[in-house]
Coordinates of C-alpha atoms in Angstrom, one line a residue:
M25 CA 19.5 1.4 13.1
L26 CA 17.3 0.0 9.7
F27 CA 13.7 -0.5 9.9
L28 CA 12.5 -3.1 7.2
R29 CA 9.2 -3.2 8.9
P30 CA 6.2 -0.8 8.5
T31 CA 4.2 0.0 11.5
Q32 CA 1.3 3.0 11.7
S33 CA 1.8 2.9 16.1
P34 CA 3.9 5.9 16.9
V35 CA 4.6 3.7 20.5
L36 CA 5.7 0.6 18.0
F37 CA 7.9 3.1 16.5
E38 CA 9.4 5.3 19.6
Q39 CA 9.9 1.9 21.0
Q40 CA 12.4 0.1 18.3
L41 CA 13.9 4.1 17.6
G42 CA 14.2 4.4 21.2
R43 CA 17.2 1.5 20.9
G44 CA 19.0 2.9 18.5
L45 CA 19.6 5.5 20.9
R46 CA 20.8 4.1 23.9
L47 CA 24.0 5.6 24.9
A48 CA 27.0 3.2 24.9
P49 CA 30.8 4.0 25.6
G50 CA 32.5 4.8 22.6
K51 CA 28.8 5.5 21.1
E52 CA 28.8 9.6 19.4
S53 CA 26.2 9.5 16.8
C54 CA 22.7 7.0 15.4
L55 CA 22.1 6.6 12.0
V56 CA 18.2 5.1 11.2
L57 CA 17.5 3.9 7.6
D58 CA 13.2 3.6 7.6
F59 CA 12.7 2.7 4.1
V60 CA 9.9 4.3 2.3
G61 CA 7.3 1.6 0.4
R62 CA 4.1 2.5 -1.3
Y63 CA 2.4 1.6 2.2
R64 CA -0.7 2.5 0.8
E65 CA -1.8 -0.8 -0.7
E66 CA -0.3 -3.0 2.2
F67 CA -2.2 -0.5 4.6
G68 CA -6.1 0.4 2.5
S69 CA -5.1 3.6 3.0
E70 CA -2.9 6.5 3.8
F71 CA -0.2 5.5 5.8
R72 CA -0.1 8.2 8.5
F73 CA 4.2 9.1 7.9
D74 CA 2.6 12.5 10.0
Q75 CA 1.6 10.7 13.1
L76 CA 5.5 9.1 13.1
L77 CA 7.2 12.3 11.9
Q78 CA 5.0 14.5 15.0
V79 CA 7.3 11.5 17.3
M80 CA 10.5 12.2 16.1
T81 CA 9.8 16.2 16.0
G82 CA 7.6 17.5 18.4
L83 CA 5.5 19.0 15.2
P84 CA 2.1 19.4 15.2
K85 CA 0.4 18.1 12.1
R86 CA 0.2 21.8 10.1
R87 CA 4.0 22.3 10.9
L88 CA 5.5 19.3 9.6
I89 CA 4.4 20.6 5.7
E90 CA 7.0 23.3 6.7
D91 CA 9.3 21.9 8.7
L92 CA 9.7 19.0 5.9
E93 CA 9.9 21.3 2.5
H94 CA 13.4 23.6 4.1
G95 CA 14.9 20.6 5.6
F96 CA 13.5 20.5 9.4
P97 CA 15.4 23.5 10.7
T98 CA 13.5 23.4 14.0
L99 CA 15.9 19.8 15.4
P100 CA 18.1 20.1 17.6
P101 CA 21.2 20.7 17.2
G102 CA 23.2 17.7 15.5
C103 CA 19.9 16.6 14.6
H104 CA 19.3 15.5 11.4
I105 CA 16.0 14.0 8.6
A106 CA 17.0 13.1 4.8
F107 CA 14.8 12.2 2.0
D108 CA 16.3 11.1 -0.9
R109 CA 14.2 13.1 -3.7
V110 CA 11.3 9.9 -4.5
A111 CA 10.7 9.8 -0.8
G112 CA 10.6 12.8 0.4
E113 CA 8.2 13.2 -2.2
R114 CA 6.0 10.6 -1.1
V115 CA 6.1 11.9 2.5
L116 CA 5.2 15.2 1.3
A117 CA 2.6 13.5 -1.0
S118 CA 1.3 11.4 1.6
L119 CA 1.3 15.0 4.9
K120 CA -0.3 16.5 1.9
F121 CA -3.0 14.2 1.3
I122 CA -3.9 13.9 4.5
A123 CA -4.1 17.4 5.5
R124 CA -7.0 17.4 3.3
Q125 CA -8.4 15.3 5.7
T126 CA -12.6 16.6 4.3
W127 CA -15.3 16.9 6.4
P128 CA -17.4 14.3 4.1
R129 CA -14.2 11.8 3.9
L130 CA -14.9 12.2 8.3
T131 CA -18.3 11.5 7.6
R132 CA -18.3 8.5 5.2
E133 CA -15.4 6.7 7.7
L134 CA -18.2 6.9 10.5
Q135 CA -21.1 6.1 8.2
G136 CA -18.5 2.6 7.8
Y137 CA -17.7 2.5 10.8
A138 CA -20.8 2.5 12.9
A139 CA -22.4 0.0 10.3
M140 CA -20.0 -2.6 11.0
K141 CA -19.6 -1.8 15.4
G142 CA -23.1 -0.5 15.4
P143 CA -24.1 3.0 16.1
D144 CA -24.7 2.1 19.9
N145 CA -21.0 1.3 20.3
V146 CA -19.3 4.2 18.7
S147 CA -17.2 6.0 20.9
L148 CA -15.1 9.2 20.3
A149 CA -11.8 7.1 21.4
S150 CA -13.0 3.9 19.9
F151 CA -13.4 6.0 16.9
L152 CA -9.6 8.5 16.9
N153 CA -7.8 4.3 17.9
D154 CA -9.1 2.2 15.5
Q155 CA -9.3 4.9 12.5
A156 CA -6.1 5.8 12.8
L157 CA -6.8 9.5 13.6
E158 CA -6.0 12.1 15.3
L159 CA -8.3 14.7 17.6
S160 CA -7.0 17.3 15.2
D161 CA -8.5 15.3 12.6
I162 CA -12.0 16.2 14.1
Y163 CA -11.7 19.4 15.3
R164 CA -10.3 21.7 13.8
A165 CA -9.6 24.6 13.9
N166 CA -12.1 27.6 12.1
A167 CA -13.7 25.0 10.0
A168 CA -17.2 22.9 11.3
G169 CA -16.5 20.3 13.3
G170 CA -16.4 18.8 16.5
W171 CA -18.2 14.7 18.1
T172 CA -21.5 16.0 17.6
A173 CA -21.4 17.6 14.5
L174 CA -19.5 14.7 12.9
R175 CA -21.6 12.3 14.1
R176 CA -25.3 13.8 13.4
S177 CA -22.9 14.6 9.2
A178 CA -22.9 10.6 9.8
G179 CA -26.5 10.4 10.4
L180 CA -26.1 8.9 14.3
L181 CA -27.8 11.9 15.6
P182 CA -31.3 13.2 14.6
G183 CA -32.5 16.6 13.6
E184 CA -30.2 19.5 13.1
A185 CA -28.2 21.0 15.4
S186 CA -28.8 24.3 16.5
G187 CA -27.1 27.2 15.9
E188 CA -25.6 27.3 19.6
E189 CA -24.9 23.8 19.1
A190 CA -23.1 24.2 15.9
Y191 CA -20.5 26.8 17.8
L192 CA -20.2 26.0 20.5
G193 CA -19.2 22.8 18.9
R194 CA -17.0 24.1 17.0
R195 CA -14.9 26.3 19.8
F196 CA -14.3 22.1 21.4
A197 CA -11.2 22.7 19.2
D198 CA -9.6 25.1 21.5
L199 CA -9.5 22.7 24.5
L200 CA -7.3 20.6 22.5
H201 CA -3.8 21.9 24.1
S202 CA -5.7 21.6 27.6
N203 CA -2.9 19.2 30.3
D204 CA -4.5 20.2 33.2
P205 CA -6.2 17.4 35.2
L206 CA -7.7 18.7 37.6
A207 CA -9.4 21.5 35.6
L208 CA -10.0 18.4 32.9
K209 CA -11.6 16.1 35.6
L210 CA -14.1 19.2 36.3
W211 CA -15.2 19.7 32.8
R212 CA -16.4 16.4 32.9
E213 CA -18.0 15.6 36.6
S214 CA -19.7 19.8 36.9
K215 CA -23.4 20.1 36.1
A216 CA -25.2 23.7 37.2
G217 CA -25.7 24.0 40.0
D218 CA -23.1 21.6 41.6
A219 CA -21.4 23.6 45.2
M220 CA -17.8 24.6 44.5
D221 CA -14.8 26.3 46.1
A222 CA -13.5 29.7 44.5
S223 CA -11.3 27.5 42.7
E224 CA -13.3 25.4 40.5
R225 CA -15.4 28.7 41.0
R226 CA -12.4 30.3 38.3
R227 CA -11.5 27.4 36.4
I228 CA -15.3 27.1 35.4
Q229 CA -15.3 30.2 34.1
M230 CA -12.0 29.6 32.4
L231 CA -13.5 27.3 30.3
A232 CA -16.3 30.0 30.2
Y233 CA -14.4 32.1 28.4
Q234 CA -11.9 29.7 26.6
L235 CA -15.5 28.6 24.9
F236 CA -17.0 32.3 23.6
P237 CA -14.3 33.8 23.2
R238 CA -16.1 37.2 22.1
I239 CA -15.4 40.1 24.8
T240 CA -19.0 40.9 24.6
D241 CA -19.8 37.3 25.8
K242 CA -20.4 37.8 29.6
M243 CA -21.1 35.7 31.7
S244 CA -20.6 33.5 34.8
G245 CA -19.2 30.1 35.5
K246 CA -23.5 29.3 36.7
E247 CA -24.5 30.9 33.5
F248 CA -21.7 29.5 31.5
L249 CA -22.9 25.7 33.3
E250 CA -27.0 26.0 32.3
R251 CA -26.2 27.3 29.0
L252 CA -23.7 24.3 28.0
D253 CA -26.1 21.5 29.8
A254 CA -29.3 22.8 27.9
H255 CA -26.8 20.8 24.9
R256 CA -26.4 16.9 26.5
H257 CA -24.3 15.3 23.4
L258 CA -22.6 18.6 23.7
R259 CA -22.3 17.6 27.4
D260 CA -21.8 14.9 26.5
E261 CA -19.0 15.0 23.9
L262 CA -17.1 17.2 26.7
G263 CA -16.5 13.7 28.8
E264 CA -15.7 12.3 25.9
L265 CA -13.2 14.8 25.8
S266 CA -12.1 15.8 28.7
D267 CA -11.3 11.9 29.2
L268 CA -9.4 12.0 26.0
L269 CA -6.9 14.6 27.2
A270 CA -6.9 13.1 30.3
A271 CA -5.3 10.4 29.0
R272 CA -2.3 11.8 27.8
T273 CA -1.5 13.4 30.1
E274 CA 1.5 13.1 33.2
L275 CA 1.3 16.0 34.8
P276 CA 1.5 16.5 38.0
A277 CA -1.3 17.9 40.1
R278 CA 1.4 20.7 41.7
R279 CA 0.1 24.4 42.2
I280 CA 2.2 27.0 40.9
P281 CA 5.0 27.9 44.5
G282 CA 3.8 31.4 45.3
W283 CA 0.4 31.8 43.4
P284 CA -1.9 32.9 45.0
Q285 CA -4.5 30.9 46.6
E286 CA -7.7 31.2 44.1
W287 CA -5.8 31.6 41.1
P288 CA -5.8 27.8 39.3
L289 CA -2.9 27.4 37.5
L290 CA -0.5 24.2 38.2
L291 CA 2.8 24.4 37.2
H292 CA 3.9 23.1 33.9
G293 CA 0.2 23.0 32.7
R294 CA -0.3 24.3 29.2
Y295 CA -3.4 27.2 29.0
E296 CA -4.5 29.7 26.5
I297 CA -4.4 33.5 26.7
R298 CA -7.4 34.3 27.9
E299 CA -7.2 31.1 30.6
I300 CA -4.8 33.0 32.1
L301 CA -6.6 35.9 32.0
T302 CA -10.0 34.4 33.9
A303 CA -7.9 32.9 36.6
V304 CA -5.7 35.5 37.9
G305 CA -9.2 38.0 37.9
W306 CA -8.2 40.2 35.1
L307 CA -10.9 39.0 33.3
N308 CA -14.7 37.8 35.2
E309 CA -18.2 37.6 35.1
S310 CA -19.4 41.3 34.9
R311 CA -15.6 42.4 32.9
R312 CA -14.2 41.4 29.8
T313 CA -10.9 43.7 29.3
P314 CA -9.1 43.3 25.7
H315 CA -5.5 42.5 26.1
Q316 CA -2.3 42.9 23.7
S317 CA 0.9 42.8 25.9
G318 CA 3.2 40.9 26.4
K319 CA 3.2 41.1 30.3
I320 CA 0.4 41.8 32.8
A321 CA 0.6 43.2 36.3
I322 CA -2.3 42.5 38.8
D323 CA -1.4 46.2 41.6
D324 CA -3.6 43.9 44.8
A325 CA -1.1 41.1 44.6
K326 CA 2.3 42.6 43.8
I327 CA 2.6 40.2 40.7
E328 CA 3.9 40.9 36.9
C329 CA 2.6 37.5 34.2
L330 CA 4.9 38.1 31.8
F331 CA 3.8 36.2 28.3
V332 CA 6.7 35.0 26.4
T333 CA 6.4 33.3 22.6
L334 CA 10.2 31.8 21.5
D335 CA 9.7 31.7 18.1
K336 CA 8.3 35.3 16.3
A337 CA 8.6 34.7 12.8
E338 CA 5.7 34.2 10.7
G339 CA 6.9 31.0 8.8
Y340 CA 10.6 31.0 7.7
H341 CA 13.8 33.4 7.7
D342 CA 16.5 32.4 6.4
R343 CA 17.9 34.1 9.8
I344 CA 15.8 34.5 13.1
S345 CA 17.4 36.1 15.7
Y346 CA 16.0 35.2 19.2
H347 CA 16.0 36.5 22.1
D348 CA 13.6 34.5 24.5
Y349 CA 15.5 31.4 25.2
A350 CA 16.2 29.0 28.1
I351 CA 20.0 29.1 28.7
S352 CA 19.9 26.6 31.4
P353 CA 16.9 24.6 33.4
E354 CA 17.5 27.0 36.5
I355 CA 17.4 30.6 34.1
F356 CA 15.6 31.6 31.5
H357 CA 17.2 34.8 29.2
W358 CA 14.4 37.1 28.5
Q359 CA 14.1 40.5 26.6
T360 CA 11.4 43.6 27.2
Q361 CA 9.2 45.6 24.8
N362 CA 12.1 47.9 23.3
N363 CA 10.0 50.9 25.6
A364 CA 11.1 49.6 29.5
G365 CA 14.6 51.3 30.3
P366 CA 15.8 51.4 33.9
D367 CA 14.4 55.5 33.8
T368 CA 10.6 53.7 33.1
P369 CA 7.9 51.9 36.2
A370 CA 8.7 48.8 34.6
G371 CA 12.3 48.3 34.4
R372 CA 12.3 50.1 37.2
R373 CA 10.0 47.4 38.7
Y374 CA 12.1 44.4 37.5
I375 CA 16.4 46.7 38.3
E376 CA 14.0 46.9 42.3
S377 CA 13.2 43.3 42.1
P378 CA 12.8 41.6 45.1
E379 CA 13.4 43.9 47.8
N380 CA 10.1 46.4 46.0
G381 CA 7.6 42.7 46.8
W382 CA 7.2 42.5 43.1
R383 CA 7.0 39.3 42.0
F384 CA 7.6 37.5 38.4
F385 CA 5.8 34.1 36.9
L386 CA 6.8 32.8 33.2
F387 CA 4.6 32.1 30.4
V388 CA 6.7 30.7 27.6
R389 CA 5.1 29.0 24.7
E390 CA 7.0 27.6 21.5
N391 CA 5.3 29.8 18.9
K392 CA 2.4 31.6 18.1
E393 CA 0.2 28.4 17.6
A394 CA 1.0 26.9 21.1
A395 CA -0.5 27.3 24.8
Y396 CA 1.7 28.8 26.8
C397 CA 2.8 27.0 29.1
A398 CA 3.6 28.1 33.1
L399 CA 7.1 28.2 34.6
G400 CA 6.1 29.7 37.8
P401 CA 7.9 32.1 40.0
A402 CA 11.5 33.2 38.6
T403 CA 14.0 35.9 40.5
K404 CA 15.4 38.6 38.3
V405 CA 20.2 37.8 38.6
H406 CA 20.9 39.5 35.9
I407 CA 19.8 43.0 34.2
E408 CA 21.5 45.0 31.7
G409 CA 21.3 47.2 28.7
D410 CA 18.5 50.0 27.5
R411 CA 15.8 49.6 25.9
P412 CA 14.8 46.8 25.5
M413 CA 16.6 45.8 28.5
S414 CA 17.7 42.5 28.6
L415 CA 17.1 39.8 32.0
H416 CA 18.8 36.7 34.1
W417 CA 15.7 35.2 36.0
K418 CA 16.4 31.9 37.8
L419 CA 13.8 30.1 38.3
E420 CA 12.4 28.3 41.2
V421 CA 11.5 25.3 39.9
A422 CA 14.6 23.9 37.4
L423 CA 12.7 23.1 33.7
P424 CA 11.7 19.3 33.0
M425 CA 14.4 18.8 30.0
E426 CA 12.2 18.4 27.4
L427 CA 11.0 21.6 28.6
F428 CA 14.4 22.9 28.7
R429 CA 15.3 21.2 24.9
A430 CA 12.3 22.6 24.0
F431 CA 13.1 26.4 25.4
S432 CA 16.4 26.2 24.8
V433 CA 17.1 24.9 21.3
L434 CA 14.9 27.8 19.4
R435 CA 17.7 30.6 19.4
A436 CA 19.5 32.0 16.4

């Protein structure tokens, strides 16, 4: 395939690429040639190579620079992205420029956009779409950010932000992984004083502890909503953000099989550790116990949640051995912690299951920057070794092909 017409639309680019990936008799591979030109003059701003590379690789923006510099080592087997020297230098420079998206620059963009559209016609969705920006440009981890903060910076909202408004606005960056349609609907619609069932109350508690991560910040879901409702602009922002996240999720509202009714997680939903611990009741309005282990056992329910990170490396290494990976859409290979053996309580719990009544649920993420994906219940089909032990789990619900590809290629 020869790409001669530049496009900044990830959707259009994916459609063009998809035509070349169609299967045909005798077709063993597809070579795509995409010429890199001096696009900044044509488009009037930096060409968004980051968006197109994200479509092809599935990598977050912050990983693209490192992957490009190392030849994209995490692509599926048989796939390669190669740049000649000049093109590679231009694309790398573009990625680094986009990564330096500064708050003053965003502020100027919003001021110009509001002057053109009119302040009353500016929404988060329209600004992102018309300016070819991403949510991660507005919501930046460990930095000042958020839509309300940007509007204040651009002069679209009067006055100074309170300390809690500024703090909560930054914390909204911790919601960008969310793909649970039931949670997103609840975030958008819930107000303090609303009648809720047990599952909905637990979801609001999850949101509270995701936005207030410190273990000293104990509160009920009702108290959290009262604090949020005191900040009207943040309340509106959460609604806009929820709409955008809901628009990009295709996750069906399917409960995890065998999961207690009051634990409000969905099969293949993405959740961070605080959300999962709150969902299972380990964290609640009066208890915020630190948790560092890769598993948690809920004794009264005889349920153990296993938290698996496939790529445990900090950065790149010449040789990385992955001990946890999907063998097939139904079978997942998992290695215990080093202190688990056949003679330990944990080891015996695995060996003697399912006859002992214990049930196991897998939560898997690609790397430490990703949120966990709830894979649902798993049954032991093979076990061997000692300190650590290696197990093959059979998933009750097979992995969709997209997840299987993500969880199977990150192995040595």
